[in-house]
JSON list of C-alpha atoms and ligand atoms in Angstrom, two decimals:
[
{"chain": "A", "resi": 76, "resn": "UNK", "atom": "CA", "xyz": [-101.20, 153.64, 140.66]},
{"chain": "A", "resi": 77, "resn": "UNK", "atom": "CA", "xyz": [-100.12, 157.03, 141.88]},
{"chain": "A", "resi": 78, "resn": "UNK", "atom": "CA", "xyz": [-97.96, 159.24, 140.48]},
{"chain": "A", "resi": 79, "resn": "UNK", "atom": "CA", "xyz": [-96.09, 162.26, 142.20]},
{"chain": "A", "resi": 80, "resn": "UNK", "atom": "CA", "xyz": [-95.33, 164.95, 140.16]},
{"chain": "A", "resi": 81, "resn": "UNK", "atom": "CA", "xyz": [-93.61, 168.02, 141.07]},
{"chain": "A", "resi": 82, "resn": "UNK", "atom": "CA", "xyz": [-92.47, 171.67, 139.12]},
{"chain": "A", "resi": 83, "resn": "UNK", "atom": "CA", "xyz": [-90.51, 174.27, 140.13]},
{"chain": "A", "resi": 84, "resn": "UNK", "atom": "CA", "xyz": [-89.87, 176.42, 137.60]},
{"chain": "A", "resi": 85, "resn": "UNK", "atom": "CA", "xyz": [-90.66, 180.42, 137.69]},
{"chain": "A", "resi": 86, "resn": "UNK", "atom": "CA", "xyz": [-91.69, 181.23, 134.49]},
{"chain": "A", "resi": 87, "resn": "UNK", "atom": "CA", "xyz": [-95.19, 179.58, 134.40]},
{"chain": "A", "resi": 88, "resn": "UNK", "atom": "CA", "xyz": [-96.29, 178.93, 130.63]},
{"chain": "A", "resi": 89, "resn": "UNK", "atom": "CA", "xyz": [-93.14, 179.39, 129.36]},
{"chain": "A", "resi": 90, "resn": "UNK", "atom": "CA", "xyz": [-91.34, 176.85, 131.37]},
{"chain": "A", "resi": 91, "resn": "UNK", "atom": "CA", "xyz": [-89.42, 174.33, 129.44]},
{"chain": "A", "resi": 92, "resn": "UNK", "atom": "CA", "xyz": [-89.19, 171.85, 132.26]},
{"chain": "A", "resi": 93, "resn": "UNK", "atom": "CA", "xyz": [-92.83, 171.74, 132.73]},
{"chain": "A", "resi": 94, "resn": "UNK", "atom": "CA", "xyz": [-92.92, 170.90, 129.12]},
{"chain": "A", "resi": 95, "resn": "UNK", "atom": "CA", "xyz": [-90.98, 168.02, 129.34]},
{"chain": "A", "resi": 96, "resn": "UNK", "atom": "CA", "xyz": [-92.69, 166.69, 132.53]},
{"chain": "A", "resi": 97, "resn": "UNK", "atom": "CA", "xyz": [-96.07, 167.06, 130.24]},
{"chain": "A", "resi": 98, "resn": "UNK", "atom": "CA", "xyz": [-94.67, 165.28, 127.39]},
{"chain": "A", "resi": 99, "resn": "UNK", "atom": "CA", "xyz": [-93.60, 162.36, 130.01]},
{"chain": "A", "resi": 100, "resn": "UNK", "atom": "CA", "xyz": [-97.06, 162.64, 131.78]},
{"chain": "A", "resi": 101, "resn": "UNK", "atom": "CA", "xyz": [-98.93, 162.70, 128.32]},
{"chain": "A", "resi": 102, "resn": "UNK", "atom": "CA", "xyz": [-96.77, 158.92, 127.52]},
{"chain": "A", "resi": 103, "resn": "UNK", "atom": "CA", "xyz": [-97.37, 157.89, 131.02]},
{"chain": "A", "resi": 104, "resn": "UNK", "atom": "CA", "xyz": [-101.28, 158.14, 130.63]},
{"chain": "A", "resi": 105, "resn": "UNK", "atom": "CA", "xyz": [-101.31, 156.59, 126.73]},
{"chain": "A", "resi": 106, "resn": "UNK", "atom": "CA", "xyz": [-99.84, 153.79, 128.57]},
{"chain": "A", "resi": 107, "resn": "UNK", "atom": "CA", "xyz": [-102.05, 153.69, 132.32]},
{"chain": "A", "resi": 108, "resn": "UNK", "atom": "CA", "xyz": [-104.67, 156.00, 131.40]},
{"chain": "A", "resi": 109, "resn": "UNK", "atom": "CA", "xyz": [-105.78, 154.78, 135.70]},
{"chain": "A", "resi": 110, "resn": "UNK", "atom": "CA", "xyz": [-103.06, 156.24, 137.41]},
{"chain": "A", "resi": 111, "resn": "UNK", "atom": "CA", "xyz": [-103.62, 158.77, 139.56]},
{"chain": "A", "resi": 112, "resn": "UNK", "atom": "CA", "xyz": [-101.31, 162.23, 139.61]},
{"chain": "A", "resi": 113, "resn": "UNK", "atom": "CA", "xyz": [-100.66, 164.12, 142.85]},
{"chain": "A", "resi": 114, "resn": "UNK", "atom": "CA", "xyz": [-99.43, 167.08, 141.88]},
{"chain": "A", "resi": 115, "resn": "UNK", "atom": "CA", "xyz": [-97.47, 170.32, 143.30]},
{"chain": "A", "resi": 116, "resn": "UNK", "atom": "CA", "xyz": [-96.15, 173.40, 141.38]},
{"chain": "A", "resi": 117, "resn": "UNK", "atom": "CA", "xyz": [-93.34, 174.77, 144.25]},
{"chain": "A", "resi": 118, "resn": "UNK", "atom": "CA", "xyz": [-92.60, 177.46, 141.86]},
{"chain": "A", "resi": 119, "resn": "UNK", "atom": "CA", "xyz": [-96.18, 178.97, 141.30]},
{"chain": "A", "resi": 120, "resn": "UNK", "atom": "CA", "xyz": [-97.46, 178.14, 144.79]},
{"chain": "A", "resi": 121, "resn": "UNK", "atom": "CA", "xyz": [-94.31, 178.36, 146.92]},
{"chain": "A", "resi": 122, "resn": "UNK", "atom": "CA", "xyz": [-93.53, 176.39, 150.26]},
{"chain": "A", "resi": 123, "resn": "UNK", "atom": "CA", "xyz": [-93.15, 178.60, 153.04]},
{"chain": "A", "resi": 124, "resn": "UNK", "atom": "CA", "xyz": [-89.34, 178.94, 153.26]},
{"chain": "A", "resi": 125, "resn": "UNK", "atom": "CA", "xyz": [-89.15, 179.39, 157.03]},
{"chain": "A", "resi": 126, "resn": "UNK", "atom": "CA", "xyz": [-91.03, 175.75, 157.08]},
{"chain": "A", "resi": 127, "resn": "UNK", "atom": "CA", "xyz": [-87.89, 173.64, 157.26]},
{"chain": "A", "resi": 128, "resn": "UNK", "atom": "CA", "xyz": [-86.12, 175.91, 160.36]},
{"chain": "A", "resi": 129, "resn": "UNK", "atom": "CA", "xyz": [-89.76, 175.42, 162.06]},
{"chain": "A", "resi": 130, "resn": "UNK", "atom": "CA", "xyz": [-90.14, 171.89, 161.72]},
{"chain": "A", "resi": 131, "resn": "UNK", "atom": "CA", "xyz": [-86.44, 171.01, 162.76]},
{"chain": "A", "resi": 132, "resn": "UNK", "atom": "CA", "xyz": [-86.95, 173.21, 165.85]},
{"chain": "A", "resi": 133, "resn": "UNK", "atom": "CA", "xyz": [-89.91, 171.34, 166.92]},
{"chain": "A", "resi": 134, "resn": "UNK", "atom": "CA", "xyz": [-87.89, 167.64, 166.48]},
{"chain": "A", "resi": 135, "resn": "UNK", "atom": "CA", "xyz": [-85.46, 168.77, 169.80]},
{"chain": "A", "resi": 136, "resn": "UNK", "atom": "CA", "xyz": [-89.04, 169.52, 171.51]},
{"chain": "A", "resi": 137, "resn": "UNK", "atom": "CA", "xyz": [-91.34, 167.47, 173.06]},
{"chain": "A", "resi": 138, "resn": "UNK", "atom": "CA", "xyz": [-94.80, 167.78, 171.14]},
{"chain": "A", "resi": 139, "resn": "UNK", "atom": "CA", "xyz": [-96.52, 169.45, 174.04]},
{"chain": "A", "resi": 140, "resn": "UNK", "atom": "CA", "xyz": [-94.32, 172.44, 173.73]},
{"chain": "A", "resi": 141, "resn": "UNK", "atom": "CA", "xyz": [-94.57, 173.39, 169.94]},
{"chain": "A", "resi": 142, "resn": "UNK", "atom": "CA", "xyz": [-95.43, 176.82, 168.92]},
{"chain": "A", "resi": 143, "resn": "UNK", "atom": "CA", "xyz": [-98.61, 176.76, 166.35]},
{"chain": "A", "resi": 144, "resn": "UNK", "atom": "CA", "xyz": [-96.12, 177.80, 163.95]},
{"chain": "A", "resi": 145, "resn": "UNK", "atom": "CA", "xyz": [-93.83, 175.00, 164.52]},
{"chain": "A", "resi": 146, "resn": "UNK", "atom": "CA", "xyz": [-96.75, 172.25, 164.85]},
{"chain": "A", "resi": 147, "resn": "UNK", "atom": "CA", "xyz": [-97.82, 173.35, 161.14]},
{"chain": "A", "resi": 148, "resn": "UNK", "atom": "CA", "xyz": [-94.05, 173.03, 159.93]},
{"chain": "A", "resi": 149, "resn": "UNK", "atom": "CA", "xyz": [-93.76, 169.65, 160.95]},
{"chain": "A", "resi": 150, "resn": "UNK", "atom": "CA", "xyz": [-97.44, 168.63, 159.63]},
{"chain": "A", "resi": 151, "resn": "UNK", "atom": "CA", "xyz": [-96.27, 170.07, 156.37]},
{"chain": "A", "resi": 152, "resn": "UNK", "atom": "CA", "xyz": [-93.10, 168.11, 156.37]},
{"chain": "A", "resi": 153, "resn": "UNK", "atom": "CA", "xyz": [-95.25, 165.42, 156.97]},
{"chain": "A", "resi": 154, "resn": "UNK", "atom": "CA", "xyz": [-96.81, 165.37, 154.09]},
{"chain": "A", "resi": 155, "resn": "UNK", "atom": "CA", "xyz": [-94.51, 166.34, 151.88]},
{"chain": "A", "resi": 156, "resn": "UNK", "atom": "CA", "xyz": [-92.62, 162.95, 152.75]},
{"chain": "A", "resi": 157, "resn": "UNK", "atom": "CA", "xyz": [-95.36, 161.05, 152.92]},
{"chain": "A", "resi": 158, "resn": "UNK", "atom": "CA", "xyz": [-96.68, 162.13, 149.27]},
{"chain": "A", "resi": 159, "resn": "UNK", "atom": "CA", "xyz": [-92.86, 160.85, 148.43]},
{"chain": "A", "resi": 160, "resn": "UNK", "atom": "CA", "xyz": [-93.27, 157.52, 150.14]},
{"chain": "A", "resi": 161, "resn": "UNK", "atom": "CA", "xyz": [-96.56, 157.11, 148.58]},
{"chain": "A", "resi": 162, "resn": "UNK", "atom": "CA", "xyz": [-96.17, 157.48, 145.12]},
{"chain": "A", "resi": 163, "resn": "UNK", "atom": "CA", "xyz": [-95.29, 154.62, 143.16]},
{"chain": "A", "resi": 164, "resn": "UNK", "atom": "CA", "xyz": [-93.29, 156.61, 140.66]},
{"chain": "A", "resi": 165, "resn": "UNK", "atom": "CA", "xyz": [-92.28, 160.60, 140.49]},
{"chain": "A", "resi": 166, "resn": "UNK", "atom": "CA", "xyz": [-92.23, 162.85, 137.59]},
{"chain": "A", "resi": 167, "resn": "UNK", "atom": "CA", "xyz": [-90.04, 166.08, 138.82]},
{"chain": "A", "resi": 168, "resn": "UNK", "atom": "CA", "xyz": [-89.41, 169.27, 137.18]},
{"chain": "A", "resi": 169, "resn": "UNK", "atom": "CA", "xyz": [-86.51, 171.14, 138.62]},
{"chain": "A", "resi": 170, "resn": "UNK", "atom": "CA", "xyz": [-85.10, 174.11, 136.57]},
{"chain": "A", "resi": 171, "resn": "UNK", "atom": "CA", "xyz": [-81.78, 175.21, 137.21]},
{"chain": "A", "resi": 172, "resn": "UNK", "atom": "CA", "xyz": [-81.65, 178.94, 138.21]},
{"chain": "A", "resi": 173, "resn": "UNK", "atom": "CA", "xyz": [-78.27, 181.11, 139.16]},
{"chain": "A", "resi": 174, "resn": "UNK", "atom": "CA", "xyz": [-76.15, 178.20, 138.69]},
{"chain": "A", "resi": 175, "resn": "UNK", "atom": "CA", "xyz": [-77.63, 176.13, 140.99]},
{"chain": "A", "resi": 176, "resn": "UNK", "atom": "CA", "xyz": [-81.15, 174.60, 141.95]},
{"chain": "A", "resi": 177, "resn": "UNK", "atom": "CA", "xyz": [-84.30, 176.43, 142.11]},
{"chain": "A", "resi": 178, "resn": "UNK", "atom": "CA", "xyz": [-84.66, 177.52, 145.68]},
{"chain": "A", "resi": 179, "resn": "UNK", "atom": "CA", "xyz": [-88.22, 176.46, 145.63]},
{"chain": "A", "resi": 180, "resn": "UNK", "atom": "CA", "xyz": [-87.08, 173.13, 145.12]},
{"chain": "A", "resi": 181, "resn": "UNK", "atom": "CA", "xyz": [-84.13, 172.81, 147.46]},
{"chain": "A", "resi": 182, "resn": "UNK", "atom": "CA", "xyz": [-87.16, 173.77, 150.37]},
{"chain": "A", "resi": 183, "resn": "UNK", "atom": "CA", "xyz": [-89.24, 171.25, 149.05]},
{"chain": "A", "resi": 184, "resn": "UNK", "atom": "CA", "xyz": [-86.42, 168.72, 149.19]},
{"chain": "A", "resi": 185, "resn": "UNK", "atom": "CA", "xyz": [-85.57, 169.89, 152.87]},
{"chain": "A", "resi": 186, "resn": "UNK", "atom": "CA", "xyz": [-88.92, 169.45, 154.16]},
{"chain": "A", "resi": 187, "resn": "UNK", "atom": "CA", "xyz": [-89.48, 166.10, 152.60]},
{"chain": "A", "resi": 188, "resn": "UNK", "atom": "CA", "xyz": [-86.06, 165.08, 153.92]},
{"chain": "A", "resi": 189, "resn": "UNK", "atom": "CA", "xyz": [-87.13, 166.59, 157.88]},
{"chain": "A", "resi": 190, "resn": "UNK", "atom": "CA", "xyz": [-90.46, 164.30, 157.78]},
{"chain": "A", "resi": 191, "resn": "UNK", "atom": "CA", "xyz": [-88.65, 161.47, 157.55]},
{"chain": "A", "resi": 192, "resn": "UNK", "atom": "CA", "xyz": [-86.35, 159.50, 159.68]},
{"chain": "A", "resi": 193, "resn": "UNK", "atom": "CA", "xyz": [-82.59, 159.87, 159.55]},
{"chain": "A", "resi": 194, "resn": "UNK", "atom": "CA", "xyz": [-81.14, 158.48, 156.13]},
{"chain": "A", "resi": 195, "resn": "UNK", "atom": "CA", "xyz": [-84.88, 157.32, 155.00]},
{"chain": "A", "resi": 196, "resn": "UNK", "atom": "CA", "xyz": [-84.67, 156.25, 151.52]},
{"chain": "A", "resi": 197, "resn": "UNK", "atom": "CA", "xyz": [-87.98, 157.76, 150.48]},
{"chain": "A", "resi": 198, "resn": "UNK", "atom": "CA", "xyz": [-88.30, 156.57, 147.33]},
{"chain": "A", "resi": 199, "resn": "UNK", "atom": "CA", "xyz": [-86.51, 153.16, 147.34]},
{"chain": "A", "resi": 200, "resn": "UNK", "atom": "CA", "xyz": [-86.46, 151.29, 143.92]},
{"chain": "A", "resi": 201, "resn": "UNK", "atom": "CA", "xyz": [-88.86, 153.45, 142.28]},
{"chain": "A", "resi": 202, "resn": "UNK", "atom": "CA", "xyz": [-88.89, 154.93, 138.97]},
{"chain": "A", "resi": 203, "resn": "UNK", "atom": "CA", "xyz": [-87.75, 158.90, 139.07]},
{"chain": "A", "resi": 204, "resn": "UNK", "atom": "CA", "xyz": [-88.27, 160.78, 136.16]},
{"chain": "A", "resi": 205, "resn": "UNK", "atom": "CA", "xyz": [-86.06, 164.25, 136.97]},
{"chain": "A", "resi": 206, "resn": "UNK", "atom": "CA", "xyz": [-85.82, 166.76, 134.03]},
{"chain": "A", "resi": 207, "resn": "UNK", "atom": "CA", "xyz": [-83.89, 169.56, 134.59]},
{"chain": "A", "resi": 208, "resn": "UNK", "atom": "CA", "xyz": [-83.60, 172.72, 132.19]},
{"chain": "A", "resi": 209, "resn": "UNK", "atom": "CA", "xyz": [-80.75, 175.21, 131.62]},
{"chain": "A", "resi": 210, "resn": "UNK", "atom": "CA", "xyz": [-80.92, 178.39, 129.88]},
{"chain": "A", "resi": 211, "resn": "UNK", "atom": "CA", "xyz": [-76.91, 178.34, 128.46]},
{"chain": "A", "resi": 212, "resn": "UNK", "atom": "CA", "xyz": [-74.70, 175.85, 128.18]},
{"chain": "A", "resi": 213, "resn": "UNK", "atom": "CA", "xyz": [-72.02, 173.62, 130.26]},
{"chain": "A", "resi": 214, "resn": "UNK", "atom": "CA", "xyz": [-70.57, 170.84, 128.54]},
{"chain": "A", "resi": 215, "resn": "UNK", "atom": "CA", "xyz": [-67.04, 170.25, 128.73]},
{"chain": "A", "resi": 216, "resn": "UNK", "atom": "CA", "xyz": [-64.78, 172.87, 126.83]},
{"chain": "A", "resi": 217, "resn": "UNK", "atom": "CA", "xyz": [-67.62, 175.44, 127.12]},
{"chain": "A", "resi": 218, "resn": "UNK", "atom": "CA", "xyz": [-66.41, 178.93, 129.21]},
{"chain": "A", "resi": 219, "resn": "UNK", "atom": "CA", "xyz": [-69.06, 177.45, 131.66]},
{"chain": "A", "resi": 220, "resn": "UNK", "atom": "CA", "xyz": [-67.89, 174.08, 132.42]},
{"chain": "A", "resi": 221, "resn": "UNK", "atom": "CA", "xyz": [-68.39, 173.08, 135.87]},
{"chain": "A", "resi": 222, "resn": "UNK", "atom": "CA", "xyz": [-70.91, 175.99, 136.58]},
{"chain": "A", "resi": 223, "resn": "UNK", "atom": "CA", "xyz": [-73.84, 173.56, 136.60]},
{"chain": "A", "resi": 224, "resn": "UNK", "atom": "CA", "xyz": [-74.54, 172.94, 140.43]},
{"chain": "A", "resi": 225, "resn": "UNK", "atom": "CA", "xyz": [-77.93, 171.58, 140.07]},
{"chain": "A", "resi": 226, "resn": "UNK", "atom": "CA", "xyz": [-77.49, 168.27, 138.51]},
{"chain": "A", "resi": 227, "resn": "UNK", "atom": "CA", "xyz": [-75.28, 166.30, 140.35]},
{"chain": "A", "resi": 228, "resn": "UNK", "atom": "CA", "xyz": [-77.02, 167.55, 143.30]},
{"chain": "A", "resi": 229, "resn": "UNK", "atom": "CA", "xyz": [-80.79, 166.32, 141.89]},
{"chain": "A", "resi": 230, "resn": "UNK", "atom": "CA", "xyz": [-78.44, 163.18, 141.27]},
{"chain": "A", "resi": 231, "resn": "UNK", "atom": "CA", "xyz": [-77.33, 162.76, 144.43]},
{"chain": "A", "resi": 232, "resn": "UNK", "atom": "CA", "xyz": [-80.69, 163.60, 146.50]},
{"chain": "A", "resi": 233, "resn": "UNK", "atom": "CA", "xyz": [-82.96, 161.67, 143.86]},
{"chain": "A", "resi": 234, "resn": "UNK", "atom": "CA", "xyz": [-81.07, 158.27, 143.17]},
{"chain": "A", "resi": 235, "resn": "UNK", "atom": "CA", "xyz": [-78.50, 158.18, 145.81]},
{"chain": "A", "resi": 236, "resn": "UNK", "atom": "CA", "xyz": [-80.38, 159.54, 149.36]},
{"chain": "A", "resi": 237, "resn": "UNK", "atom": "CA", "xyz": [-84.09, 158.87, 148.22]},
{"chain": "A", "resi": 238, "resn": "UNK", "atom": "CA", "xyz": [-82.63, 155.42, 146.74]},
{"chain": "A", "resi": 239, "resn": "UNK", "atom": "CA", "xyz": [-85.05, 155.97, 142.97]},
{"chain": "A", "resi": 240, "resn": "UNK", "atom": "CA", "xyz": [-84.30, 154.29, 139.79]},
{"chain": "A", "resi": 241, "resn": "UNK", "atom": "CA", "xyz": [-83.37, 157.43, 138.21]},
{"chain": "A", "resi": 242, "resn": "UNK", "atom": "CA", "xyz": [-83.86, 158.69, 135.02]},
{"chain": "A", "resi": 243, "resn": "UNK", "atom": "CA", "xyz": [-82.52, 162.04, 134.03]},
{"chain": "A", "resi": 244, "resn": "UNK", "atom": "CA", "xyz": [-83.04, 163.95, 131.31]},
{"chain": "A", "resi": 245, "resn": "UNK", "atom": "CA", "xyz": [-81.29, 167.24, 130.69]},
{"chain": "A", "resi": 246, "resn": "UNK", "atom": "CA", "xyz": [-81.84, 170.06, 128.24]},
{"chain": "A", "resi": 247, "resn": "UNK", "atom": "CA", "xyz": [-79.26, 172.88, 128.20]},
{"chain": "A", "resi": 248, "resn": "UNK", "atom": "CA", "xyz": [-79.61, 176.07, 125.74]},
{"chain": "A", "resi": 249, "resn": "UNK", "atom": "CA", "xyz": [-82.93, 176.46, 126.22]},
{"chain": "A", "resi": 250, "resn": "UNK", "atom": "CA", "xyz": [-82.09, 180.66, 126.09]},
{"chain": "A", "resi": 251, "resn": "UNK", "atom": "CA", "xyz": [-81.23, 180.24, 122.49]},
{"chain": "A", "resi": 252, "resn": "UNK", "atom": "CA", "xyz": [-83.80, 182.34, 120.34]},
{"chain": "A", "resi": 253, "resn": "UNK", "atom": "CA", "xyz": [-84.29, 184.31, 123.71]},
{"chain": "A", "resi": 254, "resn": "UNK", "atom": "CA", "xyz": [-80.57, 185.71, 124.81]},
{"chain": "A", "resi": 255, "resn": "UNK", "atom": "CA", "xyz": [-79.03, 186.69, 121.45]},
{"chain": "A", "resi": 256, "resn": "UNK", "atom": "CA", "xyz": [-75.37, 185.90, 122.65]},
{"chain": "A", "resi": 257, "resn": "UNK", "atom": "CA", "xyz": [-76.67, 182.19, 121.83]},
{"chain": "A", "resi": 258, "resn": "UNK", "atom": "CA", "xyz": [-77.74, 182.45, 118.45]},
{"chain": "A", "resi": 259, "resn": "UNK", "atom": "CA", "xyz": [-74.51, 180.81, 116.92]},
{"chain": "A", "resi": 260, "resn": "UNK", "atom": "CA", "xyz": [-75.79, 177.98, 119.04]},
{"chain": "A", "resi": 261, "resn": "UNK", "atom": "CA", "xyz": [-79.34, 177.91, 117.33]},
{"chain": "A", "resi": 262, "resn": "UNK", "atom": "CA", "xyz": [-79.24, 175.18, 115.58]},
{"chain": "A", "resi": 263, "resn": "UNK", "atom": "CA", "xyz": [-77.66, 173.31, 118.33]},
{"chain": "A", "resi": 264, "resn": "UNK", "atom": "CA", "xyz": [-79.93, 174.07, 120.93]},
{"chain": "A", "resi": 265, "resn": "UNK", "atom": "CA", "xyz": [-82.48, 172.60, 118.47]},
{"chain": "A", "resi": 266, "resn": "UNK", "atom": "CA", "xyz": [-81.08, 169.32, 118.56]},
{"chain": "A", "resi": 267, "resn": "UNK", "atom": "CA", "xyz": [-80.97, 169.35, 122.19]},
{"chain": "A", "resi": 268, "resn": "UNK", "atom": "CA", "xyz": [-84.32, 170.34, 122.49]},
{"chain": "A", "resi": 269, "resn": "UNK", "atom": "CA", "xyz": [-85.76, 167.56, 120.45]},
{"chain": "A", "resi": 270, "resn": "UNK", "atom": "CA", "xyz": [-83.39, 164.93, 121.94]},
{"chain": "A", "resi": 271, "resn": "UNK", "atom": "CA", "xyz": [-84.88, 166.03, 125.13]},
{"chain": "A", "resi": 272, "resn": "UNK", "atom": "CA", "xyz": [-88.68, 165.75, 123.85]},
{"chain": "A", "resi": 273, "resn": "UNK", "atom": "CA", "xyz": [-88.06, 162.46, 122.80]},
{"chain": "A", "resi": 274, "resn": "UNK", "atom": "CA", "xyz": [-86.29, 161.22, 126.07]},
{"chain": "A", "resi": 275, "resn": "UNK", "atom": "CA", "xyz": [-89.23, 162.46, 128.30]},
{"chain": "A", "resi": 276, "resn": "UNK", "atom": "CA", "xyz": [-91.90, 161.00, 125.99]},
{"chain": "A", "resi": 277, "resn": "UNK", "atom": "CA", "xyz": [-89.76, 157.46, 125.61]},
{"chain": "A", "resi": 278, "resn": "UNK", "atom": "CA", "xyz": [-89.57, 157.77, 129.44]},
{"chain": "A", "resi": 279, "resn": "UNK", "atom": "CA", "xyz": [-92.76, 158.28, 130.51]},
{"chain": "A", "resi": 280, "resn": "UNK", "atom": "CA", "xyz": [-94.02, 155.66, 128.07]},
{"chain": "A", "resi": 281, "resn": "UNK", "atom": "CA", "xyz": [-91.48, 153.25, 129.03]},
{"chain": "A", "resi": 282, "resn": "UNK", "atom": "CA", "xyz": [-91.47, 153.25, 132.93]},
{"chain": "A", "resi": 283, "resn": "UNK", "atom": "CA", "xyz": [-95.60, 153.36, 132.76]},
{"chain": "A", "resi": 284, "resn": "UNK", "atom": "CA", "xyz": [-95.54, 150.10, 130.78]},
{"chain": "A", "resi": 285, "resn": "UNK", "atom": "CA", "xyz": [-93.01, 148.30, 133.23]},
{"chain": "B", "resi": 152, "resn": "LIG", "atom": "C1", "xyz": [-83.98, 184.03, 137.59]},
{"chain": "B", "resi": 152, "resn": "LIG", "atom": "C2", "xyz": [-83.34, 183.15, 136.55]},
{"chain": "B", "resi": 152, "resn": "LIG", "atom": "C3", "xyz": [-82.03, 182.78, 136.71]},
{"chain": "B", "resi": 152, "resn": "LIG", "atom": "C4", "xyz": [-81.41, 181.99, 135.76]},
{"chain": "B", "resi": 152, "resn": "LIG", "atom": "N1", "xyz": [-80.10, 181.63, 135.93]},
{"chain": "B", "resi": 152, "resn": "LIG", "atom": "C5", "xyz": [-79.49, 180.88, 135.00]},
{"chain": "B", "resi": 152, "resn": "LIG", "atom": "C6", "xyz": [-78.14, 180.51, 135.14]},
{"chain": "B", "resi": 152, "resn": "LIG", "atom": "O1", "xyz": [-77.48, 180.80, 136.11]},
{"chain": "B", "resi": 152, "resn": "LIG", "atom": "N2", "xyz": [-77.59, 179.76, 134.17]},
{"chain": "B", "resi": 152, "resn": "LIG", "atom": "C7", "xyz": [-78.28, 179.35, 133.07]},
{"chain": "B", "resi": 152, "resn": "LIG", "atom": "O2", "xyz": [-77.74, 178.66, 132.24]},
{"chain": "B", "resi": 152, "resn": "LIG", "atom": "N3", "xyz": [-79.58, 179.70, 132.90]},
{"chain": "B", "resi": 152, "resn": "LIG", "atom": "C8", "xyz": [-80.18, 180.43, 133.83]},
{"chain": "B", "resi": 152, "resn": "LIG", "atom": "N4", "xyz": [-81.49, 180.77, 133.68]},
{"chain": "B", "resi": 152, "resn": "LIG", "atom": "C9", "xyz": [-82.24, 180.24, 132.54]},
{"chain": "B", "resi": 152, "resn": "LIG", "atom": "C10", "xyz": [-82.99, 178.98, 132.95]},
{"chain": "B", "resi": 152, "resn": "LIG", "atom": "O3", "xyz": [-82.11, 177.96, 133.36]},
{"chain": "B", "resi": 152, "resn": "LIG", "atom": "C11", "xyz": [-83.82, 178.52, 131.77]},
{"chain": "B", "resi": 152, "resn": "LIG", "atom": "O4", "xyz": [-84.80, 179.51, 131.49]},
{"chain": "B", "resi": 152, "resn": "LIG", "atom": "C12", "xyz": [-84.46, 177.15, 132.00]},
{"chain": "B", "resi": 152, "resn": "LIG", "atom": "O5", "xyz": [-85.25, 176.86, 130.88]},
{"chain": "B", "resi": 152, "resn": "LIG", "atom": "C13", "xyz": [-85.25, 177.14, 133.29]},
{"chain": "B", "resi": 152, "resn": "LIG", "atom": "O6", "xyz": [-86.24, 176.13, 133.34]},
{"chain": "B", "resi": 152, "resn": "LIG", "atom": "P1", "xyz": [-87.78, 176.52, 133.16]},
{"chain": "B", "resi": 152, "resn": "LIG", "atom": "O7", "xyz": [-87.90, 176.98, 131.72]},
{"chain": "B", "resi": 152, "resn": "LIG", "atom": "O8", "xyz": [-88.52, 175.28, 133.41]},
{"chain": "B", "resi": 152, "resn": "LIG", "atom": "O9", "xyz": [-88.09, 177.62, 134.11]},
{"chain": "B", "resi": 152, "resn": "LIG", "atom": "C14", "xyz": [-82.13, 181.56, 134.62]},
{"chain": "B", "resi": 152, "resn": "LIG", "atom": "C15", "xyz": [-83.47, 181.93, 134.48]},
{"chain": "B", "resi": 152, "resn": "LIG", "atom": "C16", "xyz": [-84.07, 182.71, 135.44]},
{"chain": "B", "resi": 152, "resn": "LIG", "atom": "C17", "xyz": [-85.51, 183.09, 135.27]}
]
């Protein structure tokens, strides 16, 4: 079995995404110690953001007329999508960063989206594990309500275009302990942060075993 998993965020060791997605991983393994992980870390080794532009370009052209430039945009969009139609399950770590999603992962979404045919529902039926981090908070009530414009999109793309059996798993407040406008939120951000540990261990255990 193979496994696609994917992280975006910035911040390398620190990132509380990738934690998550290791804590799902870690289950997924107790459970199918023989599945296979392809992995790619959009945030630490970057897809070329000029790729997408490139690759559409080269669709209105016939083949024998790409540039070098465009002919490696499309083969990268190639596999990109393929890696998505191939797994048989996807672990992804998307961050939310300025309000919105990480711009490393809205490329990689692009590109996977331009290697396939119109409307393709790349990942049809099969398990999506998304966990997405936020540093404050947006629940409703909260000054910030309605700010978050990551997670219905990751919603949207994941279980709605790319047709996956979504889970989602969210963790707000992870700034709390770092920005100290959120300390009265401490103990809070606590709960949330456990809650979330346990959802992306339960997950990963849980879709591995189906
Ligand atoms: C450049 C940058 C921009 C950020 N913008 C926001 C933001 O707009 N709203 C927010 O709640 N948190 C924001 N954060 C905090 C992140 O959402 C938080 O650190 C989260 O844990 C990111 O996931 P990661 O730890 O996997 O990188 C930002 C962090 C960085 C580094």
């Amino acid at each position: 079995m193979t496994v696609l998993r994917i992280d975006a965020s910035i911040q390398g060791p620190n990132s509380a995404s990738s934690e998550l997605a290791d804590l799902a991983e870690a289950e997924w393994l107790a459970v199918r110690p023989e599945t296979t992980f392809v992995r790619r870390h959009v945030g630490t080794d970057p897809l070329p953001a000029d790729a997408w532009s490139l690759a559409l370009q080269a669709r209105w052209l016939p083949e024998d007329q790409h540039t070098e430039q465009q002919r490696r945009a499309v083969e990268l969009a190639t596999t990109l999508t393929d890696e998505l139609r191939q797994a048989e399950a996807v672990i992804l770590a998307l961050p939310l960063y300025n309000y919105g999603v990480s711009q490393h992962a809205k490329i990689w979404i692009d590109l996977a989206i331009a290697g396939g045919s119109q409307g393709e529902r790349l990942l049809d039926g099969k398990p999506a594990i998304v966990l997405t981090t936020r540093g404050g908070g947006y629940g409703p009530g909260t000054p910030r309500e309605g700010w978050d414009h990551n997670t219905a999109y990751l919603r949207r793309i994941v279980a709605d275009v790319w047709g996956a059996d979504l889970t989602l798993i969210e963790r707000e407040l992870t700034l709390a302990g770092v920005n100290p406008a959120l300390d009265p939120l401490l103990e809070t951000a606590n709960l949330l942060k456990k809650a979330a540990h346990e959802a992306a261990g339960d997950a990963g255990r849980t879709l591995a075993a189906r």
